[in-house]
Coordinates of C-alpha atoms in Angstrom, one line a residue:
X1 CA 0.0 0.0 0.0
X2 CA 0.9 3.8 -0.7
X3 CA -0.1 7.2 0.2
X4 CA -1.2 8.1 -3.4
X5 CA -3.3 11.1 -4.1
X6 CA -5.6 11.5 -7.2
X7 CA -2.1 13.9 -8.6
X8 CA 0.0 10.9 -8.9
X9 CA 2.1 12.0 -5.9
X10 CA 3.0 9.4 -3.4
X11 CA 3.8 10.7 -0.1
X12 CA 7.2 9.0 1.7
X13 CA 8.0 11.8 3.9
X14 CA 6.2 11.5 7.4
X15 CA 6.3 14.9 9.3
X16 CA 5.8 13.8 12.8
X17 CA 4.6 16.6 15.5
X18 CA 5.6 15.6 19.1
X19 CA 4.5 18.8 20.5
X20 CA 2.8 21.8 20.1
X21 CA 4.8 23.5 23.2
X22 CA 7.8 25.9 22.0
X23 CA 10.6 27.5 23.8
X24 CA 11.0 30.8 21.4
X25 CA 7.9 33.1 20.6
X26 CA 9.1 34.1 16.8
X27 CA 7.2 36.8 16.3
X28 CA 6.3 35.4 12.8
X29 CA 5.2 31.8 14.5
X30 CA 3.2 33.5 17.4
X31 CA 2.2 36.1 19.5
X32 CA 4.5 37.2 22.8
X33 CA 1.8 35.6 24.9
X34 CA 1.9 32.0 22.7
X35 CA -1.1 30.5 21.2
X36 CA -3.5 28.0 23.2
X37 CA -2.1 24.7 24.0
X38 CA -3.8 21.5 22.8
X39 CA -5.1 20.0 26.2
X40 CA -2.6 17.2 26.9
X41 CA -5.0 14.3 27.3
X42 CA -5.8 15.1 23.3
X43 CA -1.9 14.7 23.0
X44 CA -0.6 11.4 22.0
X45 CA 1.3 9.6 23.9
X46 CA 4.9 8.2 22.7
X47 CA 3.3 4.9 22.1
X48 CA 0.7 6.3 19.8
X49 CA 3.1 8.2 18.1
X50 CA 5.4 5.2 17.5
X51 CA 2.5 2.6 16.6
X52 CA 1.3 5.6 13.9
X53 CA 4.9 6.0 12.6
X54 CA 5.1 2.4 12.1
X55 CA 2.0 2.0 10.3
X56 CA 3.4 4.8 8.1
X57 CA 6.7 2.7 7.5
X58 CA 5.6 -0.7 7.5
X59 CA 2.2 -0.3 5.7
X60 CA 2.2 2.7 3.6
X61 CA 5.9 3.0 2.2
X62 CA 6.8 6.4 4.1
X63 CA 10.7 6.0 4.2
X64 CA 11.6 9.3 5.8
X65 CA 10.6 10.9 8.8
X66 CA 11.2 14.4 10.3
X67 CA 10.5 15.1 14.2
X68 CA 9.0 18.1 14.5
X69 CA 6.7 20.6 16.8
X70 CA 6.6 23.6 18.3
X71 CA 9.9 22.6 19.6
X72 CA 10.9 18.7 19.8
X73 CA 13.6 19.1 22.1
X74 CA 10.9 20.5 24.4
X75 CA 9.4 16.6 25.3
X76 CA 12.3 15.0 27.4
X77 CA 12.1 11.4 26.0
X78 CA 12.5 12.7 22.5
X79 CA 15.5 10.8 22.8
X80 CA 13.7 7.4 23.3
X81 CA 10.9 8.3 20.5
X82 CA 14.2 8.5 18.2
X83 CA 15.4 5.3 19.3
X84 CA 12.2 3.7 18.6
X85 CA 11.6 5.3 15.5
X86 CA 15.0 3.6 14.2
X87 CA 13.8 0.6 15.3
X88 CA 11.2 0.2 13.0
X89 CA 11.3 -2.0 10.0
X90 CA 12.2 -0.9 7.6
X91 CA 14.4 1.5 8.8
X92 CA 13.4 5.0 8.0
X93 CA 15.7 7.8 7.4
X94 CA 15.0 9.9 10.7
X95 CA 16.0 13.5 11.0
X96 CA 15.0 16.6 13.3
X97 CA 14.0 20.5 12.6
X98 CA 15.0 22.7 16.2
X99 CA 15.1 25.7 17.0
X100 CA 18.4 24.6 18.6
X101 CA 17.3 25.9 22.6
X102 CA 18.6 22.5 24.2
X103 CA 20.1 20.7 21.8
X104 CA 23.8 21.1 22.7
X105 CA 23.8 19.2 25.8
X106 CA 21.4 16.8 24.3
X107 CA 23.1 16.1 20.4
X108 CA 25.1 13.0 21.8
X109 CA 22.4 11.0 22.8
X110 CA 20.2 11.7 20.5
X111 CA 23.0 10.6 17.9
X112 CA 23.3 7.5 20.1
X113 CA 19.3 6.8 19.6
X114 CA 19.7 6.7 15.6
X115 CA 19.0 10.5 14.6
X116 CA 20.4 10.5 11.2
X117 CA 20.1 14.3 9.9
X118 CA 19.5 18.3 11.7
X119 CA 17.7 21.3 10.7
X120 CA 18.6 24.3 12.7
X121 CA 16.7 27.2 12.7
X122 CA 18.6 30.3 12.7
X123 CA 17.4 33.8 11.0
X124 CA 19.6 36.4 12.3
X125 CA 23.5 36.4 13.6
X126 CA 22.8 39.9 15.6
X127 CA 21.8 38.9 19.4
X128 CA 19.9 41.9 19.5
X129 CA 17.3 40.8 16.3
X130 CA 17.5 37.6 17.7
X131 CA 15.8 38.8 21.2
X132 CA 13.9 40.9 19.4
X133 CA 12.2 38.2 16.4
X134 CA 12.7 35.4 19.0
X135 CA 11.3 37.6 22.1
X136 CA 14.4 35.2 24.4
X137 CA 17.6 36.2 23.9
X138 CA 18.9 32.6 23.1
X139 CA 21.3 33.3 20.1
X140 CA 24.5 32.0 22.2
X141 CA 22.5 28.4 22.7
X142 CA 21.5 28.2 19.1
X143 CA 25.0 28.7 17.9
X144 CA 26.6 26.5 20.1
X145 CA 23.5 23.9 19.1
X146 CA 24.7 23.9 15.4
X147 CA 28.2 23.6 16.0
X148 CA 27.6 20.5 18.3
X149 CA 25.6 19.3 15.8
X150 CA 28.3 19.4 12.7
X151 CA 30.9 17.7 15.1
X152 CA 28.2 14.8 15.4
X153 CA 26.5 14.7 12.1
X154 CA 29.2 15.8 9.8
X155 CA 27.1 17.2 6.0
X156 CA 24.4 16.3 7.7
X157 CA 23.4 19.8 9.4
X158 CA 21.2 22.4 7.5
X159 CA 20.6 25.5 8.8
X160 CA 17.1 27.2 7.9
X161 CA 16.6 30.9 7.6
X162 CA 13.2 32.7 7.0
X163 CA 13.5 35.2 5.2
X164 CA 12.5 38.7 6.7
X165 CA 12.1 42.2 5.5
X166 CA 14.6 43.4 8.7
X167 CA 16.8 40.8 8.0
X168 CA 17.5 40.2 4.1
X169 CA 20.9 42.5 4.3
X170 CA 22.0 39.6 6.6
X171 CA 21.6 36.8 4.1
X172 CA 25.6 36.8 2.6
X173 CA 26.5 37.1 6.8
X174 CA 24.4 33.8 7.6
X175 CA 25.6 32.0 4.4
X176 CA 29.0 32.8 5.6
X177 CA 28.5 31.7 8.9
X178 CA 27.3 28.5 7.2
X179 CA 30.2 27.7 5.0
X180 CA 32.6 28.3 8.3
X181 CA 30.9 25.8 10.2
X182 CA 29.9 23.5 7.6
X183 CA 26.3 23.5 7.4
X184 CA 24.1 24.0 4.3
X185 CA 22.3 27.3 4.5
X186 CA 18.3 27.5 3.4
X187 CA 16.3 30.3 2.9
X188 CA 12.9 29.7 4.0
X189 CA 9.8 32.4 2.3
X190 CA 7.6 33.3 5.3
X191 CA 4.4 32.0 4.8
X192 CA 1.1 33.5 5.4
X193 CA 0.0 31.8 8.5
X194 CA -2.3 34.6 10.9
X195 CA 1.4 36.0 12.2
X196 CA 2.3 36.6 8.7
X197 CA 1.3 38.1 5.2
X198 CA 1.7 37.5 1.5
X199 CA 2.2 41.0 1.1
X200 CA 5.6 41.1 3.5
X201 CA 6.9 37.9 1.9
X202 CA 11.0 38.7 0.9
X203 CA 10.8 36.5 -2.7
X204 CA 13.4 34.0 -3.9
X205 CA 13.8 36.9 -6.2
X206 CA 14.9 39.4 -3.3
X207 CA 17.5 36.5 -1.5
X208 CA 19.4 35.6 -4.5
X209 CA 20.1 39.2 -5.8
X210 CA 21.1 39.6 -2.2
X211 CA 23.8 36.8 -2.1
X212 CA 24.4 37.5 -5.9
X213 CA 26.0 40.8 -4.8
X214 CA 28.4 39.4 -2.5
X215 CA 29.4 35.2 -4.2
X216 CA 28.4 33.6 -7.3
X217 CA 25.6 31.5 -7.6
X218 CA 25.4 28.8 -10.3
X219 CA 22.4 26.0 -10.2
X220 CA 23.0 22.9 -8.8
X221 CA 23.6 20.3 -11.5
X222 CA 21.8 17.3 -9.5
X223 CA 18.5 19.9 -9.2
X224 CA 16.3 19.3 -7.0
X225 CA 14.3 16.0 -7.1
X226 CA 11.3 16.3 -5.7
X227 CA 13.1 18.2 -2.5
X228 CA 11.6 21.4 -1.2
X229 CA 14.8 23.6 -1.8
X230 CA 15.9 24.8 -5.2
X231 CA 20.0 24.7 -4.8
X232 CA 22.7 26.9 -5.7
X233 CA 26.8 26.2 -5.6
X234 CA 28.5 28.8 -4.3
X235 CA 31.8 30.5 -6.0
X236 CA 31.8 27.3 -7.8
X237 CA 30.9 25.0 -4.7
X238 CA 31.4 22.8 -3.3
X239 CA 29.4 24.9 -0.7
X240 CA 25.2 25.3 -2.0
X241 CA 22.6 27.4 -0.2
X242 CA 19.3 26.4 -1.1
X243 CA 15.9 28.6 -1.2
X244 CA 12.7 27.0 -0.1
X245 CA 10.4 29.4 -2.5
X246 CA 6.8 28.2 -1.2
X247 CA 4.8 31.2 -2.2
X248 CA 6.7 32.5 -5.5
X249 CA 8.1 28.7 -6.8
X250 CA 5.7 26.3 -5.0
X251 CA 6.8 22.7 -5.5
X252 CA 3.1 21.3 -4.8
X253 CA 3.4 19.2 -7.5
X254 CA 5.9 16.8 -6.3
X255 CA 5.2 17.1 -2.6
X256 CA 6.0 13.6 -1.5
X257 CA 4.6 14.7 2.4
X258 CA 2.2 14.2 4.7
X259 CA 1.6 15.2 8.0
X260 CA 0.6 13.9 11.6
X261 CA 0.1 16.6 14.2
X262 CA 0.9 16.0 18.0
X263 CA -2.4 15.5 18.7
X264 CA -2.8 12.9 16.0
X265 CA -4.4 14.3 13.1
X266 CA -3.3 13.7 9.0
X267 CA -2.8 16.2 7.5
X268 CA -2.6 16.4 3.8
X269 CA -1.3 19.5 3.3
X270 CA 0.4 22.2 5.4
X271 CA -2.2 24.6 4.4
X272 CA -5.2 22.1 3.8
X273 CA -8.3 23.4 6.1
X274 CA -9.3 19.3 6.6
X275 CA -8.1 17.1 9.0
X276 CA -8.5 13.1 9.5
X277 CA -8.6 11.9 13.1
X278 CA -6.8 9.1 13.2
X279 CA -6.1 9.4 17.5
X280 CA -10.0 8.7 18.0
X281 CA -10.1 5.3 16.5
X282 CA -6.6 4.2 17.5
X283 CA -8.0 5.0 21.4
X284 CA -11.2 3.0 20.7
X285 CA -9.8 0.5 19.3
X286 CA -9.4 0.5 15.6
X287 CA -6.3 -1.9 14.1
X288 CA -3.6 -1.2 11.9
X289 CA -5.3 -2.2 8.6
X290 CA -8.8 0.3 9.7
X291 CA -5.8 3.1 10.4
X292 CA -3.7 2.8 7.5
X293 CA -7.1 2.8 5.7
X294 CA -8.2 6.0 7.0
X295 CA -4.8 7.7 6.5
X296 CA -5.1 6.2 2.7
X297 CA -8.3 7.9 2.0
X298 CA -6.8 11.3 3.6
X299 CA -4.0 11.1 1.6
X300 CA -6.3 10.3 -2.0
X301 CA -8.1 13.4 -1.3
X302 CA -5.1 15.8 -0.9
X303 CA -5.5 19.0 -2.8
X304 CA -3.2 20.4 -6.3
X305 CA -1.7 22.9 -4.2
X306 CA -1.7 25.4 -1.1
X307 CA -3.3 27.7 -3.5
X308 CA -1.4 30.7 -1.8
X309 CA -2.1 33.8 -3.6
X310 CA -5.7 32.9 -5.4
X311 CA -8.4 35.7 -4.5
X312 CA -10.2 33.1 -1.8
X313 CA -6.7 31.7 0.2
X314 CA -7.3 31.8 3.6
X315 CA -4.4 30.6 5.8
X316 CA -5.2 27.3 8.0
X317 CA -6.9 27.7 11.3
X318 CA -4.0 26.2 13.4
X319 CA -1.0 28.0 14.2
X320 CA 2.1 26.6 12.7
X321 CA 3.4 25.2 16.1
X322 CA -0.1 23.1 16.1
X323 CA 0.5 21.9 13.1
X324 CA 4.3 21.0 13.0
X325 CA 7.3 22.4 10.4

């Protein structure tokens, strides 16, 4: 069986939400006060999560997984959800997005448990824009996050940047800052979820011109295969910097993912307005076959597109962080 929508597009990318909770309040994410919480007993458990997961792996031929939230590193057996994520057969490529708060003192044993790729989210190199898009002044832990994680997951380490109006003179700084450390650099366009507006989005467009003044830029030979980031080499390579264009170069058409929220929905789409409950059924006692039906027929009906831009987009109800990256 495969997660096949009426597009052709089979989904093998699982993004898994372990929490809504975050430890930042980016003002583009969420307001200084945070959004409401999902009540925990709606939550699922690390068993639920794992016996979903492996329905996705074993049943419906998802071979990648990203951990995601709010902020993984948040739940304190993240660790032990990694470990028996790569336990499952077969084993699926397992990698985390993090705002990096945490993750230093933690890198080793979640390398130990089987974590197999980072994403690092970093949009500014000044401490004072940090505290000030971040409302925490954390910029010293994030840096010391992705440096901890290129010692442990050598090429493995991206760092992800969205792309801001206050920020964009920054971009050659933070692609520097990747090449020195060894991480791959992507440019994220900020999405319209309620913090956020089409009309501020800084375009591919705007980012490249930006770099283009300070390194040459050529396009990536290997493209980009279905991945979310168009790629670049830089001064010839073989450093890249990628763009993730979702509102001016949408990639809908080969979106390979799907989605299950911390409190155990599918979703189809990041900015799909329908949900399938799949934690209802699991808690009254559905099997794996009625499950991996369910998540089937959600998967069928996802839509052509997020349809960002068209005269009646509206942005999802859920914030981001309830959703998952």
């Amino acid at each position: 069986m495969e997660l096949l929508d009426t597009y052709g597009r089979i989904a093998r990318d699982l993004r898994l939400s372990v929490t809504d909770r975050c430890s930042l309040r980016c003002h583009y994410c969420m307001p200084a006060e945070g959004v409401p919480l999902i009540p925990r007993p709606e939550l699922l458990t690390a068993d639920e999560m794992v016996r979903l997961a492996g329905i996705a792996v074993g049943d419906l031929g998802v071979s990648r997984i990203r951990v995601t939230g709010g902020e993984p590193l948040v739940r304190r057996d993240l660790a032990a959800i990694v470990e028996r994520l790569a336990d499952l057969t077969p084993r699926p490529e397992l990698a985390l997005t993090t705002n990096g708060v945490g993750l230093a003192g933690r890198a080793h044993e979640l390398a130990r448990a089987g974590l197999d790729r980072v994403t690092v989210s970093l949009d500014t190199l000044d401490p004072t824009t940090f505290a000030t898009l971040a409302r925490r002044d954390r910029l010293s832990d994030v840096l010391a996050a992705i440096r901890a994680a290129v010692a442990l997951w050598p090429g493995r380490v991206k760092i992800n940047a969205v792309a801001l109006p206050e920020t964009l003179a920054e971009a050659p700084a933070l692609l520097d800052f990747a090449r020195s450390v060894g991480a791959e650099l992507r440019f994220i366009e900020g999405m319209p979820f309620a913090a956020g507006s089409v009309e501020r989005v800084v375009t591919a467009a705007d980012i490249l011109a930006e770099l283009g003044r300070h390194v040459t830029l050529t396009p990536d030979e290997a493209g980009r295969d279905k991945a979310p980031a168009e790629r670049w080499r830089v001064d010839g390579g073989p450093d890249r910097v990628g763009v993730i264009a979702s509102v001016t170069r949408p990639f809908c058409r080969d979106c390979e993912r799907t989605r299950l929220t911390s409190d155990g929905m599918v979703r189809s789409c990041l900015f799909d307005h329908v949900e399938t409950d799949l934690r209802t059924p699991m808690r009254a006692g559905a099997t794996d076959a009625v499950l991996a039906a369910a998540w089937q027929a959600a998967m069928w009906a996802k839509p052509a597109g997020h349809r960002i831009g068209a005269p009646d987009f509206r942005p999802p109800e859920r914030p981001m962080s309830a959703i998952g990256g």
